[in-house]
Short mmCIF file of C-alpha atoms in Angstrom, two decimals:
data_model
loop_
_atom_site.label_atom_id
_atom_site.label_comp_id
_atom_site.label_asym_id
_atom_site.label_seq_id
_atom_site.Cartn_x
_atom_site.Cartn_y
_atom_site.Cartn_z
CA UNK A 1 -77.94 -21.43 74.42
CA UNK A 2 -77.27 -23.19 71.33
CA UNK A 3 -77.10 -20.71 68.59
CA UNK A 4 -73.63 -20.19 66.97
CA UNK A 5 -74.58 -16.12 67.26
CA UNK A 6 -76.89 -14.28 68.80
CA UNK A 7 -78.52 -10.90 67.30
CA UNK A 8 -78.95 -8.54 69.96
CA UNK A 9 -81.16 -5.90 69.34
CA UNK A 10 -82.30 -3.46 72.38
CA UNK A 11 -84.08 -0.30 72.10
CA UNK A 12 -81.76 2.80 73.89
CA UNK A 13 -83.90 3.90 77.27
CA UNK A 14 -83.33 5.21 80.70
CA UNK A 15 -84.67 2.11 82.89
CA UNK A 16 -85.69 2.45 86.67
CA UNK A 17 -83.03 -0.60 88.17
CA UNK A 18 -80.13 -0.56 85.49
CA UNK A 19 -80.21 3.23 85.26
CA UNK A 20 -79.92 2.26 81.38
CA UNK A 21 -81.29 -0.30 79.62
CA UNK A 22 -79.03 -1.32 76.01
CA UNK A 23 -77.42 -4.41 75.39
CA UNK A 24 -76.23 -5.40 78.87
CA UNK A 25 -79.39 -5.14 80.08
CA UNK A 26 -81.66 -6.86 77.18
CA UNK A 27 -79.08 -9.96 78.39
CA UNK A 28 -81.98 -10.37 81.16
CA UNK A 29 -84.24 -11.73 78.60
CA UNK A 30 -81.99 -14.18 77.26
CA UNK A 31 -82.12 -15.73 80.96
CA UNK A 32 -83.60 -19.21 80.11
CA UNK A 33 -84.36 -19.85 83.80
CA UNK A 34 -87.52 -19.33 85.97
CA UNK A 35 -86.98 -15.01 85.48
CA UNK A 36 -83.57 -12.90 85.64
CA UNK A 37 -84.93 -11.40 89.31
CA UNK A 38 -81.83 -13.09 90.91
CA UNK A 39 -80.02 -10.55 88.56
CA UNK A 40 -81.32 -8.00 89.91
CA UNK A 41 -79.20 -7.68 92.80
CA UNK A 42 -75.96 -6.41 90.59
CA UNK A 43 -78.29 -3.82 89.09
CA UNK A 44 -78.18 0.22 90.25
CA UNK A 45 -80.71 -0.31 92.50
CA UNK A 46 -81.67 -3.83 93.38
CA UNK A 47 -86.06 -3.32 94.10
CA UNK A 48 -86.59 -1.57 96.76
CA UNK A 49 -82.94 -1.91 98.14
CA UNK A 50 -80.97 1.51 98.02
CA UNK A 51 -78.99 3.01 95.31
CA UNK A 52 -75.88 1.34 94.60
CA UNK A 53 -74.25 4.79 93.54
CA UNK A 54 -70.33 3.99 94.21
CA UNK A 55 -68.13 3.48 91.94
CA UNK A 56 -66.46 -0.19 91.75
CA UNK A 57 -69.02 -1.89 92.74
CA UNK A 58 -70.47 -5.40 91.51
CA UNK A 59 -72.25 -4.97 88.32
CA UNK A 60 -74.15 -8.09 86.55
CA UNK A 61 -74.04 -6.26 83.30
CA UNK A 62 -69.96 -7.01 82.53
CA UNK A 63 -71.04 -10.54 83.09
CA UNK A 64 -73.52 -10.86 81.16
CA UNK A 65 -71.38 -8.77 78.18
CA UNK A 66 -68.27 -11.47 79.03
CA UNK A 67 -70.57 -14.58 79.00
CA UNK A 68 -69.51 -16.78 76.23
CA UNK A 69 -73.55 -17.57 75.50
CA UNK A 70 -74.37 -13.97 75.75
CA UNK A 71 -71.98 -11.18 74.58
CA UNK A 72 -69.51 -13.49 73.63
CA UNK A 73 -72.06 -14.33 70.94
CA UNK A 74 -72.83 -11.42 69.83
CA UNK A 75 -70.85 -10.61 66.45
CA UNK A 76 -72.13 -7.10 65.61
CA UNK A 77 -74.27 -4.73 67.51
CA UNK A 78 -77.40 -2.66 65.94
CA UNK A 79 -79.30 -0.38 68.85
CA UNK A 80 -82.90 0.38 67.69
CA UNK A 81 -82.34 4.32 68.95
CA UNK A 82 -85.89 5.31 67.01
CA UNK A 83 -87.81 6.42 69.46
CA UNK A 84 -85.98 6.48 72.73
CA UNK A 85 -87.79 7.69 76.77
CA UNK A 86 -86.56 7.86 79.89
CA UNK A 87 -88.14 5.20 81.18
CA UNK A 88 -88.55 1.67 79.84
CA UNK A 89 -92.04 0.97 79.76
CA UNK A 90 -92.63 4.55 78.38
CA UNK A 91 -94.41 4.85 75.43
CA UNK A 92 -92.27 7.23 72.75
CA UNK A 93 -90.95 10.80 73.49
CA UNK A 94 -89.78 13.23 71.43
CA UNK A 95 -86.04 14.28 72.10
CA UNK A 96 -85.33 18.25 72.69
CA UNK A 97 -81.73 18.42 72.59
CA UNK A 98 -79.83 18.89 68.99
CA UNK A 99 -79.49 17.37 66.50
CA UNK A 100 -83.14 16.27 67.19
CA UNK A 101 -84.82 19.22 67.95
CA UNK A 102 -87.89 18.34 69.28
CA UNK A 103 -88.45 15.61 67.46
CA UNK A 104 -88.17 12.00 67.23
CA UNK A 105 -84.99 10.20 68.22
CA UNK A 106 -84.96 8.63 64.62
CA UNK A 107 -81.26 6.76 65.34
CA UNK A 108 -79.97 3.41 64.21
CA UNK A 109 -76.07 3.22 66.18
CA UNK A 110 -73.75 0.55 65.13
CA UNK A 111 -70.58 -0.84 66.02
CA UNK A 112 -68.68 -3.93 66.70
CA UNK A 113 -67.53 -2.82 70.27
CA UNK A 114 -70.21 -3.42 73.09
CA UNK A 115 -68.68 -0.89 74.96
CA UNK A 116 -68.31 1.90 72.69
CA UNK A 117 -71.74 1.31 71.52
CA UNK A 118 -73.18 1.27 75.36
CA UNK A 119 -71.08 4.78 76.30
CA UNK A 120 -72.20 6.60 73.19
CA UNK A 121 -75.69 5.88 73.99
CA UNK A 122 -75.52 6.82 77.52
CA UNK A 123 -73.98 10.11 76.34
CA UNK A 124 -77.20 10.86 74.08
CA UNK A 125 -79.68 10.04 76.72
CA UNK A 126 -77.80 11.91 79.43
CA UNK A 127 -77.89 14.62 77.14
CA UNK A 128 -81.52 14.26 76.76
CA UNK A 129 -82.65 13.87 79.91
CA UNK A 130 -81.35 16.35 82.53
CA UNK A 131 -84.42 17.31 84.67
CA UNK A 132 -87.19 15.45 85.97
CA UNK A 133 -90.51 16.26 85.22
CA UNK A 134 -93.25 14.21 86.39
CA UNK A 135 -96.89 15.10 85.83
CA UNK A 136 -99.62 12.46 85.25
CA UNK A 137 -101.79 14.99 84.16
CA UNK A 138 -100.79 15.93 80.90
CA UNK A 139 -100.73 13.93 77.39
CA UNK A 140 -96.54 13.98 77.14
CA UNK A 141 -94.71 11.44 78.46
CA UNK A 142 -92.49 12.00 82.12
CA UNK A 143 -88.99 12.72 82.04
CA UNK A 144 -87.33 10.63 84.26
CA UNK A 145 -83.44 11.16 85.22
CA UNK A 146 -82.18 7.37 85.96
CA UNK A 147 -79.35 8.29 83.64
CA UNK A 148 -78.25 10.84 85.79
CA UNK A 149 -77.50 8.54 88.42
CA UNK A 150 -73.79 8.30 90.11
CA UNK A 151 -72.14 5.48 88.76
CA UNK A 152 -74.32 4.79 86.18
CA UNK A 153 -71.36 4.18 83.91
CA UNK A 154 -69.54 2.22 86.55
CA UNK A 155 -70.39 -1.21 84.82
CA UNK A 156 -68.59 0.29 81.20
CA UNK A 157 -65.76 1.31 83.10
CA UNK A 158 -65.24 -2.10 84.81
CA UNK A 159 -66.19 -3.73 81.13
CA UNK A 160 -63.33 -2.07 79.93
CA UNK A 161 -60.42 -2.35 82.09
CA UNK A 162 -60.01 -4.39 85.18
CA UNK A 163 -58.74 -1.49 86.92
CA UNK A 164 -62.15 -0.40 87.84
CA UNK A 165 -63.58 -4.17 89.72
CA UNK A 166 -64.33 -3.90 93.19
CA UNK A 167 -61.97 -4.68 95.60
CA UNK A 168 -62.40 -8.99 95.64
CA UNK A 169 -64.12 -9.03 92.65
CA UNK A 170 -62.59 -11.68 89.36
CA UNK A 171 -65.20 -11.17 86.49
CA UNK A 172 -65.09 -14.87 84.97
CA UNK A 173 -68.82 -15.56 84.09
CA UNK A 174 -67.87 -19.14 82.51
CA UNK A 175 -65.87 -20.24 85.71
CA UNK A 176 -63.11 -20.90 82.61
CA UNK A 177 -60.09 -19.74 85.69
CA UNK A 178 -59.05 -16.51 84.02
CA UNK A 179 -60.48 -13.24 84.30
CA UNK A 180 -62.04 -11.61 81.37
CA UNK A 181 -59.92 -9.17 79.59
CA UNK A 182 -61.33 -5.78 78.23
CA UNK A 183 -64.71 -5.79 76.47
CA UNK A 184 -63.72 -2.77 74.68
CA UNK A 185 -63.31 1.14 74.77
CA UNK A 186 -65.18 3.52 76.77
CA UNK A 187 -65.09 7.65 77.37
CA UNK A 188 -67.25 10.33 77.21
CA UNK A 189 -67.85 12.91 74.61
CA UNK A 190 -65.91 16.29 74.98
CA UNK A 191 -69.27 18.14 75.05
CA UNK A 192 -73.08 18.08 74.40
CA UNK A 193 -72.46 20.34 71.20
CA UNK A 194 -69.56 19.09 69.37
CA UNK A 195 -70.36 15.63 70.19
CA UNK A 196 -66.75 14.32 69.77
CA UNK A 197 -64.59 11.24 71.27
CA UNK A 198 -61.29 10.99 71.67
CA UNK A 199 -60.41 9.76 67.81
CA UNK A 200 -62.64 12.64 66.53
CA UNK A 201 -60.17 14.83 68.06
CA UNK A 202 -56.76 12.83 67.27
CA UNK A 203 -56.09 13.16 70.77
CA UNK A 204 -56.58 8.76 71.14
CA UNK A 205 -57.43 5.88 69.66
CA UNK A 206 -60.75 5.37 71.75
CA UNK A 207 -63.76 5.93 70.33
CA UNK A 208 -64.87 7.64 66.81
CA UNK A 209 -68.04 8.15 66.37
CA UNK A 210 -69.21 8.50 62.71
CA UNK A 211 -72.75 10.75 62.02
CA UNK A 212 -74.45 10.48 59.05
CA UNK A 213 -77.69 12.08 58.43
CA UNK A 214 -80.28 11.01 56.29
CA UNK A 215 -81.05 14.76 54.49
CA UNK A 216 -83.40 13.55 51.76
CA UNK A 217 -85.07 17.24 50.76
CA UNK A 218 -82.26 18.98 52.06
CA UNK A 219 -82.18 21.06 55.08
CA UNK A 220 -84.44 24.88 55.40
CA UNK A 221 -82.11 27.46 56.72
CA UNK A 222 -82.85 31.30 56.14
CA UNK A 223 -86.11 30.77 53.74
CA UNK A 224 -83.35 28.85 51.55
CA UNK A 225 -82.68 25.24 50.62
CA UNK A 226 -79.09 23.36 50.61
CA UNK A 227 -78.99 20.56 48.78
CA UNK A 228 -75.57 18.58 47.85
CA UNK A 229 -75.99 17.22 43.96
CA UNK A 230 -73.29 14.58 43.00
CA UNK A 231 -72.84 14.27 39.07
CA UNK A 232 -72.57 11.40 37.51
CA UNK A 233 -73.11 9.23 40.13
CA UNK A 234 -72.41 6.15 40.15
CA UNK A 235 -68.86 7.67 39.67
CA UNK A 236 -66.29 6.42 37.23
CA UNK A 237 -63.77 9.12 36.53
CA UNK A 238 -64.70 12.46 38.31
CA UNK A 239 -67.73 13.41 40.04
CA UNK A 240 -68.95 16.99 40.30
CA UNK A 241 -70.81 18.47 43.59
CA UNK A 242 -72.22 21.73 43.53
CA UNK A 243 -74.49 23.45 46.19
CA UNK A 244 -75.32 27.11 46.46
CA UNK A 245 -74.72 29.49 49.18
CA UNK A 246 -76.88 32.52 50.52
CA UNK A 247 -73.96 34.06 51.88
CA UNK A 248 -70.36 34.35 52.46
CA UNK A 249 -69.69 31.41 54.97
CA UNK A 250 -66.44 28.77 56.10
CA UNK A 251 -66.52 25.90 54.53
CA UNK A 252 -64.97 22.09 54.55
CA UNK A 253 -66.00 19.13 52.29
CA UNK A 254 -64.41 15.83 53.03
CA UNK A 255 -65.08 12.51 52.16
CA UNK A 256 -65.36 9.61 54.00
CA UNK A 257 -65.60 5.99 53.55
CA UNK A 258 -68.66 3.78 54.77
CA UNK A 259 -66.35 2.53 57.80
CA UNK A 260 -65.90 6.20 59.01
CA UNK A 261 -62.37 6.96 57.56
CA UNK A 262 -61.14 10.54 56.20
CA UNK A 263 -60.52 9.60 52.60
CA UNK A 264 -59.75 13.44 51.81
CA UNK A 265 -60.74 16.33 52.22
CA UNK A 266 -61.66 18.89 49.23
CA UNK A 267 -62.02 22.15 50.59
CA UNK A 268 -61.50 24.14 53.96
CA UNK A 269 -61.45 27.63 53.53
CA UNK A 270 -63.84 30.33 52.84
CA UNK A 271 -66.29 30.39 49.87
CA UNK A 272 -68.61 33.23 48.85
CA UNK A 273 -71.84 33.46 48.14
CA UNK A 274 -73.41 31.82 44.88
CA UNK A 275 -73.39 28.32 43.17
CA UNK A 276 -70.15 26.20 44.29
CA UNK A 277 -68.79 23.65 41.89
CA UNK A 278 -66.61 20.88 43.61
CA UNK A 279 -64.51 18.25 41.78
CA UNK A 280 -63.51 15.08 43.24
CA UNK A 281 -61.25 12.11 41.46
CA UNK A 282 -61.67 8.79 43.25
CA UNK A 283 -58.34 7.35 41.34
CA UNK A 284 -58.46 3.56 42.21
CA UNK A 285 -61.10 3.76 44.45
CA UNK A 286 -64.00 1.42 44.58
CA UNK A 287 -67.23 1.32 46.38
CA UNK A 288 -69.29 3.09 48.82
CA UNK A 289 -68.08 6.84 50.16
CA UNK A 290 -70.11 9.99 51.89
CA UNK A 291 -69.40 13.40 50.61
CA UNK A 292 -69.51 15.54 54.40
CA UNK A 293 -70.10 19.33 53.69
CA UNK A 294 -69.87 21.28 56.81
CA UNK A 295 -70.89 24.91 57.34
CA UNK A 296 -69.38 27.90 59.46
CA UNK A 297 -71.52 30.55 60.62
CA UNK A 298 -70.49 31.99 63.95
CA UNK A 299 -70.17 29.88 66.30
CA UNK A 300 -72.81 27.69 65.15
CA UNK A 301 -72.29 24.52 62.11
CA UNK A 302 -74.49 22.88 59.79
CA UNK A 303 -73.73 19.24 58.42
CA UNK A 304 -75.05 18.04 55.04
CA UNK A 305 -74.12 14.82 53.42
CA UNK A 306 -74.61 12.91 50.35
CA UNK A 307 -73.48 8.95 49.35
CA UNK A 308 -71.79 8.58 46.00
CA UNK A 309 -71.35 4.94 44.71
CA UNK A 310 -67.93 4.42 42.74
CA UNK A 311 -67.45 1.84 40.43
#
């Protein structure tokens, strides 16, 4: 491979060898030999060979992510999550779980760590698909559950720390005479509801993963409509956000920058019901920042955003 970068695109699937198919995997079709089937032999399951379900076992995927011509090329990673399945040569499905709710998957994920990435989008698809339903019969796609497998995070934990490679095992895919060092972080969410990593919840400096949600008419709750208006916007002194309420309900508005970063945060208390009037003063700021408005009711939340450009 020649290029000075490569742009690695994969689509976010459940895949019958790998167990998941993301940016490790789409590494098989940068194989510029005869076919990757030689590959397959570090996969989850190998053909018709039987699950490889341990942990710390062999797994081609960390080197294919340490290859200096493969990951080692790859400067910033973009996973086409728009319509995901649970198989790879599915055609669409529609996701059940929340946020998605029965709908398209309708994601873009990005990040500059391969591993971060890789474990977020295992955590959605394992979310996803739980139970295996398999009926040729009907019109919907089958579920399958090769996410589910046992160790089918075993290659992010070896891509991460070298504490995790089999017994006997050095990944150095360049035969350079060192081993690789960590690719980068990886953990799972606390929950399927919350949806939160280890930086979410100040508990680490692992992963932080950033949700933004494209809320264009607003979103239909209770026969009513939220939307979040920003005024004037572009900013260049103070910007005003308002939004009405149906009902008493606890409230926090923060604001974060494009990178993910608390910039500050407005309001966290109670508000009643009726039109709400928030002012925010940038200072010296400059750019690109998301107003985040999130609802209380019960045990349940609501998330609304909007983007205000300062200049």
């Amino acid at each position: 491979m020649d290029a000075d970068y490569l742009l690695n695109v994969p689509a976010m699937k459940g895949h019958r060898w790998g167990g998941v198919t993301m940016f490790a995997k789409n590494h098989f079709g940068s194989n510029t030999t005869d076919g990757s089937w030689r590959l397959h032999k570090g996969l989850m399951k190998p053909d018709s060979d039987p699950l490889r379900s341990d942990y710390k076992m062999y797994r081609v995927f960390v080197d294919l992510m340490a290859s200096k011509y493969l990951g080692g090329k790859t400067l910033f990673y973009y996973m086409d999550a728009l319509w995901s399945t649970s198989y790879e040569h599915q055609k669409p499905q529609k996701f059940r779980s929340a946020p998605f709710n029965n709908d398209w998957c309708s994601s873009l994920l990005f990040s500059l760590d391969p591993v971060a990435i890789e474990s977020v989008g295992l955590d959605i698809l394992q979310k996803e698909f739980t139970q295996e339903e398999i009926d040729n019969n009907r019109d919907t796609p089958d579920r399958y559950t090769y996410v589910q497998w046992n160790a089918v995070d075993d290659y992010l934990h070896q891509a991460a720390s070298s504490e995790w490679w089999p017994e006997g095992i050095t990944y150095d895919p360049d035969s350079s005479g060192s081993p690789i060092g960590s690719l980068g972080v990886h953990e799972h969410w606390n929950n399927t509801t919350d949806m939160e990593y280890s930086k979410n919840l100040g508990i680490g400096d692992g992963i932080e993963l950033v949700k933004l949600f494209q809320l264009p008419t607003g979103v239909k709750e209770n026969k009513s409509t939220l939307t979040l208006q920003a005024f004037p916007n572009p900013v260049t002194t103070t910007a005003t956000i308002r939004f009405h309420l149906d009902q008493v309900t606890q409230a926090r508005m923060d604001i974060y920058s494009v990178d993910g970063k608390l910039i500050q945060t407005l309001i966290d208390h109670q508000l009643n019901a009726g039109d709400q009037q928030i002012e925010w003063n940038p200072g010296n700021l400059t750019g690109t920042y998301f107003v985040k408005l999130t609802l209380t009711e019960g045990s349940g939340k609501r998330e609304y955003k909007t983007r205000l450009q300062v200049i």
